[in-house]
């Protein structure tokens, strides 16, 4: 790269300074501003609360003890920094392609192509994982319908929702995310009262701040367990970037991105650190109920709340449906952006009269259905490969965001400095520090054989390498064709 690319829109044309809050049509022709500010606010809040927080936290607590709070804090800090970088680029140029479109402009078409398709691959696999998880809960409630039937019903309903309009997606996500937010807020308040002995009917000998240091200390398994804890919790943070993709279809893209970026700190602090702190204070970290029943169910049971398991199943189901809804939306918008940039079939870039990229949605859900089939037919071979080979994509995305921001800051300052309404702190030092931490986590995962960290990284790198080779070959072929056209005599 010998020269800086021009700041431009996803459509490929040069972009002027623009006005804050301009129509999203300026950024993504065909999409409509169907998301209201309340939709974007709840999408931003709910995006950081995945089902992994409820389901996966128990293994982290069992591994690191109360020290899992440090693991969550470290990953949370990394996510805050990465979101700040992404917010800087997306506030300057809101687009449905988000970091993929930014990488295309900052690093080159090969980068946008590679990370865009890897991200799309990640979310269509997530569709299968979440559809299966939701179906398992629903089958437990209504066993007359087989699990595969519930998975089919859930996928069809949410596909129809996304096909109607972006507003219907936003409305569904508003309520799904709202239930998650209310549930966690209530859990933190009730649990906090119990920890300080204000809530009646709770065993005060079991609940209390002493659980943070008793039972072997704050780091019962040593400081190294913090790093292992990072590997177990890092993937539960995936989804915080969805708000920047959705901003391109909002009433005021720049304001939406700025608000989502600025609020990420308290969202992670309250929903992740706050709720996990309550869990490890309500129960000793080595309580068997945490691993047997799950951390949140065990905590609710300790409060004497009846039907705690079913209550948590309902909350997890809501999180699963929210993740499915957003996953389908995110995959389709990434496919749409790839189509706009010529990195996917042109049909992906076509929209209906309602501004919905129908082909991008249908292709994404078809791959989701195929993955669901593999989950039921070949769970320990094909589907396991799909899950492991997409597992490290979150870290790849964050790394690309770091390197894109390093270059995009210079481009924006040269082309349209007034668009820097969100700025990365201590640029470029914190950006480089974030990239170094991500590389360290990837390297540490290569040493992890107990939790399949090595397998996940190696398979993800394999798939990334394949997509990267395709990207480089496509770019090379396109360059040769351009040279051939230039050599043809005019007239």
CSV table of C-alpha atoms in Angstrom, one decimal:
chain,number,residue,atom,x,y,z
A,1,UNK,CA,0.0,0.0,0.0
A,2,UNK,CA,1.8,3.0,-1.2
A,3,UNK,CA,-1.0,5.6,-1.0
A,4,UNK,CA,-4.0,6.3,1.2
A,5,UNK,CA,-7.4,5.3,-0.3
A,6,UNK,CA,-10.0,7.9,-0.6
A,7,UNK,CA,-12.8,8.1,2.0
A,8,UNK,CA,-15.8,6.8,0.2
A,9,UNK,CA,-19.2,5.2,0.8
A,10,UNK,CA,-20.0,1.5,0.7
A,11,UNK,CA,-21.3,2.1,-2.8
A,12,UNK,CA,-17.9,3.0,-4.0
A,13,UNK,CA,-18.3,6.6,-4.8
A,14,UNK,CA,-16.3,9.4,-3.2
A,15,UNK,CA,-17.9,10.9,-0.1
A,16,UNK,CA,-17.9,14.5,1.0
A,17,UNK,CA,-18.0,15.6,4.5
A,18,UNK,CA,-21.7,15.0,4.8
A,19,UNK,CA,-24.1,16.1,7.5
A,20,UNK,CA,-24.5,14.4,10.8
A,21,UNK,CA,-27.7,12.5,10.9
A,22,UNK,CA,-28.0,12.4,7.1
A,23,UNK,CA,-30.2,9.9,5.4
A,24,UNK,CA,-28.8,6.3,5.5
A,25,UNK,CA,-29.5,6.2,1.8
A,26,UNK,CA,-26.4,8.3,1.4
A,27,UNK,CA,-24.5,5.3,2.8
A,28,UNK,CA,-26.4,2.2,1.6
A,29,UNK,CA,-28.7,2.7,-1.3
A,30,UNK,CA,-31.7,0.5,-1.1
A,31,UNK,CA,-31.9,0.1,2.7
A,32,UNK,CA,-34.4,2.3,4.5
A,33,UNK,CA,-34.2,4.2,7.8
A,34,UNK,CA,-36.7,1.8,9.5
A,35,UNK,CA,-35.0,1.6,12.9
A,36,UNK,CA,-36.1,4.1,15.5
A,37,UNK,CA,-33.8,5.5,18.2
A,38,UNK,CA,-35.4,3.3,20.9
A,39,UNK,CA,-34.7,0.3,18.7
A,40,UNK,CA,-31.1,1.2,18.4
A,41,UNK,CA,-30.8,1.9,22.1
A,42,UNK,CA,-32.1,-1.5,23.0
A,43,UNK,CA,-30.1,-3.3,20.3
A,44,UNK,CA,-27.0,-1.7,21.7
A,45,UNK,CA,-27.9,-2.7,25.2
A,46,UNK,CA,-29.0,-6.2,24.4
A,47,UNK,CA,-26.2,-6.8,22.0
A,48,UNK,CA,-23.7,-7.3,24.8
A,49,UNK,CA,-26.1,-9.7,26.7
A,50,UNK,CA,-25.8,-13.1,24.9
A,51,UNK,CA,-27.0,-16.5,26.0
A,52,UNK,CA,-23.4,-17.3,26.7
A,53,UNK,CA,-23.5,-15.1,29.8
A,54,UNK,CA,-26.2,-17.2,31.4
A,55,UNK,CA,-25.0,-20.6,30.1
A,56,UNK,CA,-21.2,-20.3,30.0
A,57,UNK,CA,-20.4,-18.4,33.2
A,58,UNK,CA,-20.5,-21.5,35.4
A,59,UNK,CA,-17.5,-23.1,33.8
A,60,UNK,CA,-15.5,-19.8,34.1
A,61,UNK,CA,-16.4,-19.5,37.8
A,62,UNK,CA,-15.4,-23.2,38.4
A,63,UNK,CA,-12.1,-22.6,36.7
A,64,UNK,CA,-11.0,-19.2,38.1
A,65,UNK,CA,-13.1,-18.8,41.3
A,66,UNK,CA,-14.0,-15.2,42.2
A,67,UNK,CA,-11.0,-14.3,40.0
A,68,UNK,CA,-13.3,-14.8,37.0
A,69,UNK,CA,-14.3,-11.2,37.7
A,70,UNK,CA,-10.8,-10.1,36.5
A,71,UNK,CA,-11.2,-12.2,33.4
A,72,UNK,CA,-14.5,-10.5,32.6
A,73,UNK,CA,-13.0,-7.1,33.4
A,74,UNK,CA,-10.0,-7.7,31.1
A,75,UNK,CA,-12.2,-8.9,28.2
A,76,UNK,CA,-14.7,-6.1,28.9
A,77,UNK,CA,-12.0,-3.5,28.8
A,78,UNK,CA,-10.8,-4.9,25.4
A,79,UNK,CA,-14.3,-4.8,24.0
A,80,UNK,CA,-14.7,-1.2,25.2
A,81,UNK,CA,-11.5,-0.2,23.4
A,82,UNK,CA,-12.4,-2.1,20.2
A,83,UNK,CA,-15.9,-0.6,20.2
A,84,UNK,CA,-14.3,2.8,20.6
A,85,UNK,CA,-12.2,2.3,17.5
A,86,UNK,CA,-15.2,0.9,15.6
A,87,UNK,CA,-17.3,3.8,16.8
A,88,UNK,CA,-14.8,6.3,15.5
A,89,UNK,CA,-14.9,4.8,12.0
A,90,UNK,CA,-18.6,4.1,12.0
A,91,UNK,CA,-19.6,7.6,13.2
A,92,UNK,CA,-17.6,9.1,10.4
A,93,UNK,CA,-19.1,6.7,7.8
A,94,UNK,CA,-22.1,4.6,9.0
A,95,UNK,CA,-22.6,1.6,6.8
A,96,UNK,CA,-24.3,-1.8,7.0
A,97,UNK,CA,-20.9,-3.4,6.3
A,98,UNK,CA,-19.4,-1.8,9.4
A,99,UNK,CA,-15.9,-3.1,10.1
A,100,UNK,CA,-15.8,-5.1,6.8
A,101,UNK,CA,-16.4,-1.9,4.8
A,102,UNK,CA,-13.9,0.0,6.9
A,103,UNK,CA,-11.3,-2.7,6.3
A,104,UNK,CA,-12.0,-2.6,2.6
A,105,UNK,CA,-11.2,1.1,2.5
A,106,UNK,CA,-8.3,1.1,5.0
A,107,UNK,CA,-6.5,-2.1,4.3
A,108,UNK,CA,-7.6,-3.1,0.9
A,109,UNK,CA,-10.4,-5.2,-0.8
A,110,UNK,CA,-8.7,-8.5,0.4
A,111,UNK,CA,-9.3,-7.5,4.0
A,112,UNK,CA,-12.9,-6.4,3.6
A,113,UNK,CA,-13.7,-9.6,1.6
A,114,UNK,CA,-12.0,-11.9,4.1
A,115,UNK,CA,-13.3,-10.5,7.3
A,116,UNK,CA,-16.8,-10.0,5.8
A,117,UNK,CA,-17.2,-13.6,4.8
A,118,UNK,CA,-15.7,-14.9,8.0
A,119,UNK,CA,-18.1,-12.8,10.0
A,120,UNK,CA,-21.0,-14.0,7.8
A,121,UNK,CA,-19.9,-17.6,8.4
A,122,UNK,CA,-19.7,-17.1,12.1
A,123,UNK,CA,-23.3,-15.9,12.3
A,124,UNK,CA,-24.9,-18.6,10.2
A,125,UNK,CA,-23.2,-21.2,12.4
A,126,UNK,CA,-24.5,-19.2,15.5
A,127,UNK,CA,-28.0,-19.5,13.9
A,128,UNK,CA,-27.8,-23.3,14.1
A,129,UNK,CA,-26.3,-23.3,17.7
A,130,UNK,CA,-29.0,-20.9,19.0
A,131,UNK,CA,-31.9,-22.6,17.1
A,132,UNK,CA,-30.9,-25.9,18.6
A,133,UNK,CA,-30.6,-24.5,22.1
A,134,UNK,CA,-34.0,-22.8,21.9
A,135,UNK,CA,-35.6,-25.9,20.5
A,136,UNK,CA,-34.3,-27.9,23.5
A,137,UNK,CA,-35.9,-25.6,25.9
A,138,UNK,CA,-39.2,-25.5,24.0
A,139,UNK,CA,-39.3,-29.3,23.7
A,140,UNK,CA,-38.9,-29.5,27.5
A,141,UNK,CA,-42.1,-27.4,27.8
A,142,UNK,CA,-44.1,-29.0,24.9
A,143,UNK,CA,-42.6,-32.4,24.2
A,144,UNK,CA,-45.4,-33.2,21.7
A,145,UNK,CA,-43.3,-31.2,19.1
A,146,UNK,CA,-39.9,-32.8,18.4
A,147,UNK,CA,-36.8,-30.7,18.9
A,148,UNK,CA,-36.1,-30.4,15.1
A,149,UNK,CA,-39.7,-29.2,14.7
A,150,UNK,CA,-39.2,-26.4,17.2
A,151,UNK,CA,-35.9,-25.5,15.6
A,152,UNK,CA,-37.7,-25.2,12.2
A,153,UNK,CA,-40.6,-23.2,13.7
A,154,UNK,CA,-38.2,-20.7,15.4
A,155,UNK,CA,-36.1,-20.2,12.3
A,156,UNK,CA,-39.2,-19.7,10.0
A,157,UNK,CA,-40.8,-17.2,12.4
A,158,UNK,CA,-37.7,-15.1,12.7
A,159,UNK,CA,-37.0,-15.3,9.0
A,160,UNK,CA,-40.5,-14.0,8.3
A,161,UNK,CA,-39.9,-11.2,10.7
A,162,UNK,CA,-36.7,-10.1,9.0
A,163,UNK,CA,-38.3,-10.4,5.6
A,164,UNK,CA,-41.2,-8.0,6.5
A,165,UNK,CA,-39.1,-4.9,7.2
A,166,UNK,CA,-36.1,-3.7,9.2
A,167,UNK,CA,-38.6,-2.1,11.6
A,168,UNK,CA,-40.2,-5.5,12.4
A,169,UNK,CA,-36.7,-6.8,13.3
A,170,UNK,CA,-36.1,-3.7,15.4
A,171,UNK,CA,-39.4,-4.2,17.2
A,172,UNK,CA,-38.8,-7.8,18.0
A,173,UNK,CA,-35.3,-7.1,19.2
A,174,UNK,CA,-36.6,-4.2,21.3
A,175,UNK,CA,-38.8,-6.6,23.3
A,176,UNK,CA,-36.4,-9.5,23.4
A,177,UNK,CA,-33.6,-7.3,24.6
A,178,UNK,CA,-35.9,-5.5,27.0
A,179,UNK,CA,-36.8,-8.8,28.8
A,180,UNK,CA,-33.1,-9.6,29.1
A,181,UNK,CA,-32.3,-6.2,30.5
A,182,UNK,CA,-35.2,-6.2,33.0
A,183,UNK,CA,-34.3,-9.8,34.1
A,184,UNK,CA,-30.6,-9.0,34.8
A,185,UNK,CA,-31.4,-5.7,36.5
A,186,UNK,CA,-33.9,-7.4,38.8
A,187,UNK,CA,-31.4,-10.2,39.5
A,188,UNK,CA,-28.7,-7.7,40.4
A,189,UNK,CA,-31.0,-5.7,42.7
A,190,UNK,CA,-32.5,-8.7,44.5
A,191,UNK,CA,-29.2,-10.5,44.7
A,192,UNK,CA,-27.5,-7.4,46.0
A,193,UNK,CA,-30.0,-7.0,48.8
A,194,UNK,CA,-29.4,-10.6,49.7
A,195,UNK,CA,-25.7,-10.2,49.8
A,196,UNK,CA,-26.0,-7.3,52.3
A,197,UNK,CA,-28.5,-9.2,54.4
A,198,UNK,CA,-31.4,-6.9,53.6
A,199,UNK,CA,-33.5,-9.5,51.8
A,200,UNK,CA,-35.5,-11.7,54.2
A,201,UNK,CA,-35.5,-15.5,54.0
A,202,UNK,CA,-31.9,-15.9,52.8
A,203,UNK,CA,-29.1,-17.8,54.6
A,204,UNK,CA,-26.8,-15.0,55.6
A,205,UNK,CA,-24.1,-17.5,56.4
A,206,UNK,CA,-23.9,-18.5,52.7
A,207,UNK,CA,-24.4,-15.1,51.0
A,208,UNK,CA,-22.0,-12.3,51.6
A,209,UNK,CA,-18.9,-10.5,50.4
A,210,UNK,CA,-16.8,-13.1,52.3
A,211,UNK,CA,-17.4,-15.5,49.5
A,212,UNK,CA,-14.9,-13.4,47.4
A,213,UNK,CA,-12.0,-14.4,49.7
A,214,UNK,CA,-13.1,-17.5,51.6
A,215,UNK,CA,-12.8,-21.0,50.1
A,216,UNK,CA,-9.2,-20.7,49.0
A,217,UNK,CA,-9.0,-16.9,48.4
A,218,UNK,CA,-9.8,-14.6,45.5
A,219,UNK,CA,-7.6,-16.7,43.2
A,220,UNK,CA,-8.0,-20.2,44.5
A,221,UNK,CA,-6.5,-21.8,41.4
A,222,UNK,CA,-3.7,-19.2,40.9
A,223,UNK,CA,-3.2,-16.2,38.7
A,224,UNK,CA,-2.9,-18.3,35.6
A,225,UNK,CA,-6.6,-19.2,35.9
A,226,UNK,CA,-7.4,-15.6,35.0
A,227,UNK,CA,-6.0,-16.3,31.5
A,228,UNK,CA,-7.9,-19.6,31.2
A,229,UNK,CA,-11.0,-17.7,32.3
A,230,UNK,CA,-10.5,-15.2,29.5
A,231,UNK,CA,-10.7,-18.1,27.0
A,232,UNK,CA,-13.9,-19.2,28.5
A,233,UNK,CA,-15.7,-15.8,28.6
A,234,UNK,CA,-14.3,-13.9,25.5
A,235,UNK,CA,-16.8,-15.4,23.1
A,236,UNK,CA,-19.8,-14.4,25.2
A,237,UNK,CA,-19.0,-10.7,24.3
A,238,UNK,CA,-19.6,-11.2,20.6
A,239,UNK,CA,-22.4,-9.1,19.4
A,240,UNK,CA,-21.5,-5.7,20.8
A,241,UNK,CA,-20.7,-4.5,17.3
A,242,UNK,CA,-24.2,-5.2,15.9
A,243,UNK,CA,-25.3,-1.6,16.8
A,244,UNK,CA,-22.8,-0.2,14.3
A,245,UNK,CA,-24.2,-2.4,11.5
A,246,UNK,CA,-27.8,-1.5,12.3
A,247,UNK,CA,-26.9,2.3,12.5
A,248,UNK,CA,-26.9,2.5,8.7
A,249,UNK,CA,-30.7,1.9,8.8
A,250,UNK,CA,-31.5,4.3,11.6
A,251,UNK,CA,-33.0,7.7,11.6
A,252,UNK,CA,-29.8,9.4,12.7
A,253,UNK,CA,-26.8,7.0,12.0
A,254,UNK,CA,-24.1,9.2,13.5
A,255,UNK,CA,-26.0,9.9,16.7
A,256,UNK,CA,-26.9,6.2,17.1
A,257,UNK,CA,-23.2,5.1,16.7
A,258,UNK,CA,-22.0,7.8,19.1
A,259,UNK,CA,-24.5,6.8,21.7
A,260,UNK,CA,-23.8,3.1,21.4
A,261,UNK,CA,-20.1,3.7,21.6
A,262,UNK,CA,-20.3,6.0,24.7
A,263,UNK,CA,-22.6,3.7,26.6
A,264,UNK,CA,-20.6,0.4,26.2
A,265,UNK,CA,-18.7,1.0,29.4
A,266,UNK,CA,-21.7,1.0,31.7
A,267,UNK,CA,-23.4,-1.8,29.8
A,268,UNK,CA,-20.5,-4.2,30.3
A,269,UNK,CA,-19.9,-3.0,33.8
A,270,UNK,CA,-23.5,-3.5,34.9
A,271,UNK,CA,-24.7,-6.5,33.0
A,272,UNK,CA,-21.5,-8.6,33.0
A,273,UNK,CA,-19.4,-7.6,36.0
A,274,UNK,CA,-22.4,-6.6,38.1
A,275,UNK,CA,-24.3,-9.9,37.7
A,276,UNK,CA,-21.3,-12.1,38.0
A,277,UNK,CA,-20.3,-10.3,41.2
A,278,UNK,CA,-23.7,-11.0,42.6
A,279,UNK,CA,-23.4,-14.7,41.7
A,280,UNK,CA,-20.0,-15.2,43.4
A,281,UNK,CA,-21.2,-13.3,46.4
A,282,UNK,CA,-24.4,-15.3,46.8
A,283,UNK,CA,-22.7,-18.7,46.6
A,284,UNK,CA,-19.2,-20.1,47.3
A,285,UNK,CA,-17.4,-20.4,43.9
A,286,UNK,CA,-16.8,-24.1,44.5
A,287,UNK,CA,-20.5,-24.9,45.2
A,288,UNK,CA,-21.5,-28.0,43.3
A,289,UNK,CA,-24.8,-26.4,42.4
A,290,UNK,CA,-23.0,-23.8,40.2
A,291,UNK,CA,-21.7,-26.5,37.8
A,292,UNK,CA,-24.8,-28.8,38.1
A,293,UNK,CA,-27.6,-26.2,37.8
A,294,UNK,CA,-25.7,-23.3,36.2
A,295,UNK,CA,-24.5,-20.2,37.9
A,296,UNK,CA,-27.7,-18.1,37.7
A,297,UNK,CA,-30.1,-20.9,38.4
A,298,UNK,CA,-28.0,-21.8,41.5
A,299,UNK,CA,-28.0,-18.2,42.6
A,300,UNK,CA,-31.8,-18.0,42.2
A,301,UNK,CA,-32.2,-21.3,44.1
A,302,UNK,CA,-30.1,-19.9,47.0
A,303,UNK,CA,-32.6,-17.1,47.3
A,304,UNK,CA,-35.4,-19.5,47.7
A,305,UNK,CA,-37.2,-18.3,44.6
A,306,UNK,CA,-39.5,-21.1,43.4
A,307,UNK,CA,-39.2,-22.5,39.9
A,308,UNK,CA,-35.8,-20.8,39.5
A,309,UNK,CA,-34.8,-23.3,36.8
A,310,UNK,CA,-37.9,-22.5,34.6
A,311,UNK,CA,-37.5,-18.8,35.2
A,312,UNK,CA,-33.9,-19.0,33.9
A,313,UNK,CA,-35.0,-21.2,31.0
A,314,UNK,CA,-37.4,-18.5,29.9
A,315,UNK,CA,-34.7,-15.8,30.2
A,316,UNK,CA,-32.2,-18.0,28.3
A,317,UNK,CA,-34.9,-18.7,25.6
A,318,UNK,CA,-35.4,-15.0,25.2
A,319,UNK,CA,-31.7,-14.5,24.9
A,320,UNK,CA,-31.5,-17.3,22.3
A,321,UNK,CA,-34.4,-15.8,20.3
A,322,UNK,CA,-32.7,-12.4,20.5
A,323,UNK,CA,-29.4,-13.8,19.3
A,324,UNK,CA,-31.2,-15.7,16.5
A,325,UNK,CA,-33.0,-12.5,15.4
A,326,UNK,CA,-29.9,-10.4,15.5
A,327,UNK,CA,-27.8,-13.1,14.0
A,328,UNK,CA,-30.0,-13.4,10.9
A,329,UNK,CA,-30.1,-9.6,10.6
A,330,UNK,CA,-26.4,-9.3,10.9
A,331,UNK,CA,-25.5,-12.1,8.5
A,332,UNK,CA,-27.9,-10.7,5.9
A,333,UNK,CA,-26.6,-7.1,6.2
A,334,UNK,CA,-23.0,-8.3,5.9
A,335,UNK,CA,-23.9,-10.3,2.8
A,336,UNK,CA,-25.7,-7.2,1.5
A,337,UNK,CA,-22.6,-5.1,2.0
A,338,UNK,CA,-20.4,-7.7,0.3
A,339,UNK,CA,-22.8,-7.7,-2.6
A,340,UNK,CA,-22.6,-3.9,-2.9
A,341,UNK,CA,-18.9,-4.0,-3.0
A,342,UNK,CA,-18.8,-6.8,-5.6
A,343,UNK,CA,-17.5,-9.4,-3.1
A,344,UNK,CA,-20.7,-11.5,-3.3
A,345,UNK,CA,-23.4,-12.1,-5.9
A,346,UNK,CA,-25.1,-8.9,-7.1
A,347,UNK,CA,-28.5,-10.4,-6.0
A,348,UNK,CA,-27.4,-10.0,-2.4
A,349,UNK,CA,-27.4,-6.2,-2.9
A,350,UNK,CA,-30.9,-6.0,-4.2
A,351,UNK,CA,-33.6,-4.8,-1.9
A,352,UNK,CA,-37.4,-5.0,-1.9
A,353,UNK,CA,-39.7,-2.0,-1.8
A,354,UNK,CA,-39.5,-2.2,2.0
A,355,UNK,CA,-35.7,-1.9,1.9
A,356,UNK,CA,-35.1,-5.6,2.8
A,357,UNK,CA,-32.3,-7.5,1.1
A,358,UNK,CA,-34.4,-10.6,0.5
A,359,UNK,CA,-31.8,-12.7,-1.2
A,360,UNK,CA,-29.2,-12.0,1.4
A,361,UNK,CA,-31.6,-13.0,4.2
A,362,UNK,CA,-32.8,-16.2,2.4
A,363,UNK,CA,-29.3,-17.4,1.6
A,364,UNK,CA,-28.1,-16.8,5.1
A,365,UNK,CA,-31.1,-18.7,6.6
A,366,UNK,CA,-30.6,-21.6,4.1
A,367,UNK,CA,-27.1,-22.1,5.4
A,368,UNK,CA,-28.4,-21.8,8.9
A,369,UNK,CA,-30.9,-24.6,8.1
A,370,UNK,CA,-28.1,-26.7,6.6
A,371,UNK,CA,-26.0,-26.2,9.8
A,372,UNK,CA,-29.0,-27.2,11.9
A,373,UNK,CA,-29.3,-30.4,9.9
A,374,UNK,CA,-25.6,-31.1,10.4
A,375,UNK,CA,-26.1,-30.6,14.2
A,376,UNK,CA,-28.7,-33.3,14.3
A,377,UNK,CA,-27.2,-35.7,11.7
A,378,UNK,CA,-23.4,-35.2,12.4
A,379,UNK,CA,-23.1,-33.5,15.7
A,380,UNK,CA,-19.6,-34.8,16.5
A,381,UNK,CA,-18.0,-34.4,13.1
A,382,UNK,CA,-19.3,-31.9,10.6
A,383,UNK,CA,-21.1,-29.6,13.0
A,384,UNK,CA,-18.2,-29.7,15.5
A,385,UNK,CA,-15.9,-28.6,12.7
A,386,UNK,CA,-18.3,-25.7,11.9
A,387,UNK,CA,-18.4,-24.5,15.5
A,388,UNK,CA,-14.6,-24.8,16.1
A,389,UNK,CA,-13.7,-23.3,12.7
A,390,UNK,CA,-15.8,-20.2,13.4
A,391,UNK,CA,-14.9,-19.9,17.1
A,392,UNK,CA,-12.0,-17.5,16.8
A,393,UNK,CA,-13.7,-15.2,14.3
A,394,UNK,CA,-14.6,-12.8,17.1
A,395,UNK,CA,-10.9,-12.2,17.8
A,396,UNK,CA,-10.1,-11.9,14.1
A,397,UNK,CA,-12.8,-9.3,13.8
A,398,UNK,CA,-11.4,-7.3,16.7
A,399,UNK,CA,-7.9,-7.5,15.3
A,400,UNK,CA,-8.9,-6.2,11.9
A,401,UNK,CA,-10.8,-3.4,13.6
A,402,UNK,CA,-7.6,-2.4,15.4
A,403,UNK,CA,-5.5,-2.3,12.2
A,404,UNK,CA,-8.3,-0.6,10.2
A,405,UNK,CA,-8.6,2.2,12.8
A,406,UNK,CA,-4.9,2.9,12.7
A,407,UNK,CA,-5.1,3.7,9.0
A,408,UNK,CA,-8.6,5.1,8.9
A,409,UNK,CA,-7.8,7.8,11.4
A,410,UNK,CA,-5.2,9.2,9.0
A,411,UNK,CA,-7.6,9.0,6.1
A,412,UNK,CA,-10.5,10.7,7.9
A,413,UNK,CA,-8.2,13.4,9.2
A,414,UNK,CA,-7.0,14.1,5.6
A,415,UNK,CA,-10.4,13.9,3.9
A,416,UNK,CA,-13.0,15.0,6.5
A,417,UNK,CA,-11.7,15.8,9.9
A,418,UNK,CA,-15.0,17.2,11.0
A,419,UNK,CA,-16.4,13.7,11.0
A,420,UNK,CA,-14.2,12.6,13.9
A,421,UNK,CA,-17.0,13.1,16.4
A,422,UNK,CA,-15.9,9.9,18.2
A,423,UNK,CA,-12.2,9.6,18.9
A,424,UNK,CA,-10.1,6.6,20.1
A,425,UNK,CA,-8.5,7.4,23.4
A,426,UNK,CA,-4.7,7.8,23.4
A,427,UNK,CA,-4.4,7.0,19.7
A,428,UNK,CA,-2.4,5.1,18.5
A,429,UNK,CA,-1.0,3.6,21.8
A,430,UNK,CA,-4.2,2.0,23.1
A,431,UNK,CA,-4.9,0.7,19.6
A,432,UNK,CA,-1.6,-1.0,19.5
A,433,UNK,CA,-2.0,-2.3,23.0
A,434,UNK,CA,-5.4,-3.8,22.1
A,435,UNK,CA,-4.0,-5.5,19.1
A,436,UNK,CA,-1.1,-6.9,21.2
A,437,UNK,CA,-3.6,-8.3,23.8
A,438,UNK,CA,-5.7,-9.9,21.1
A,439,UNK,CA,-2.6,-11.6,19.6
A,440,UNK,CA,-1.6,-12.7,23.1
A,441,UNK,CA,-5.0,-14.3,23.7
A,442,UNK,CA,-4.8,-16.1,20.3
A,443,UNK,CA,-1.3,-17.3,21.2
A,444,UNK,CA,-2.4,-18.5,24.6
A,445,UNK,CA,-5.3,-20.4,23.1
A,446,UNK,CA,-2.8,-22.4,21.1
A,447,UNK,CA,-1.5,-23.8,24.4
A,448,UNK,CA,-5.0,-24.7,25.6
A,449,UNK,CA,-5.8,-28.3,25.0
A,450,UNK,CA,-8.2,-28.8,27.9
A,451,UNK,CA,-10.9,-26.5,26.6
A,452,UNK,CA,-10.3,-27.0,22.8
A,453,UNK,CA,-8.6,-23.6,22.5
A,454,UNK,CA,-5.9,-24.9,20.2
A,455,UNK,CA,-8.3,-26.7,18.0
A,456,UNK,CA,-10.5,-23.7,17.7
A,457,UNK,CA,-7.7,-21.4,16.7
A,458,UNK,CA,-6.1,-23.8,14.2
A,459,UNK,CA,-9.4,-24.6,12.5
A,460,UNK,CA,-10.4,-20.9,12.4
A,461,UNK,CA,-7.0,-20.0,11.0
A,462,UNK,CA,-7.4,-22.7,8.3
A,463,UNK,CA,-10.8,-21.3,7.2
A,464,UNK,CA,-9.5,-17.8,7.3
A,465,UNK,CA,-6.5,-18.8,5.2
A,466,UNK,CA,-8.8,-20.4,2.6
A,467,UNK,CA,-11.0,-17.2,2.4
A,468,UNK,CA,-7.9,-15.0,2.3
A,469,UNK,CA,-6.4,-17.0,-0.6
A,470,UNK,CA,-9.7,-16.6,-2.5
A,471,UNK,CA,-9.7,-12.9,-1.8
A,472,UNK,CA,-6.1,-12.4,-3.0
A,473,UNK,CA,-6.8,-14.5,-6.2
A,474,UNK,CA,-9.9,-12.5,-6.9
A,475,UNK,CA,-8.1,-9.3,-6.5
A,476,UNK,CA,-5.2,-10.5,-8.7
A,477,UNK,CA,-7.6,-11.6,-11.4
A,478,UNK,CA,-9.5,-8.3,-11.3
A,479,UNK,CA,-6.2,-6.5,-11.6
A,480,UNK,CA,-5.2,-8.5,-14.7
A,481,UNK,CA,-8.6,-7.9,-16.3
A,482,UNK,CA,-8.2,-4.2,-15.7
A,483,UNK,CA,-4.8,-4.2,-17.3
A,484,UNK,CA,-6.1,-6.1,-20.3
A,485,UNK,CA,-8.9,-3.5,-20.8
A,486,UNK,CA,-6.4,-0.7,-20.6
A,487,UNK,CA,-4.3,-2.3,-23.3
A,488,UNK,CA,-7.2,-2.6,-25.8
A,489,UNK,CA,-6.9,0.3,-28.3
A,490,UNK,CA,-9.7,2.9,-28.2
A,491,UNK,CA,-12.1,3.3,-31.1
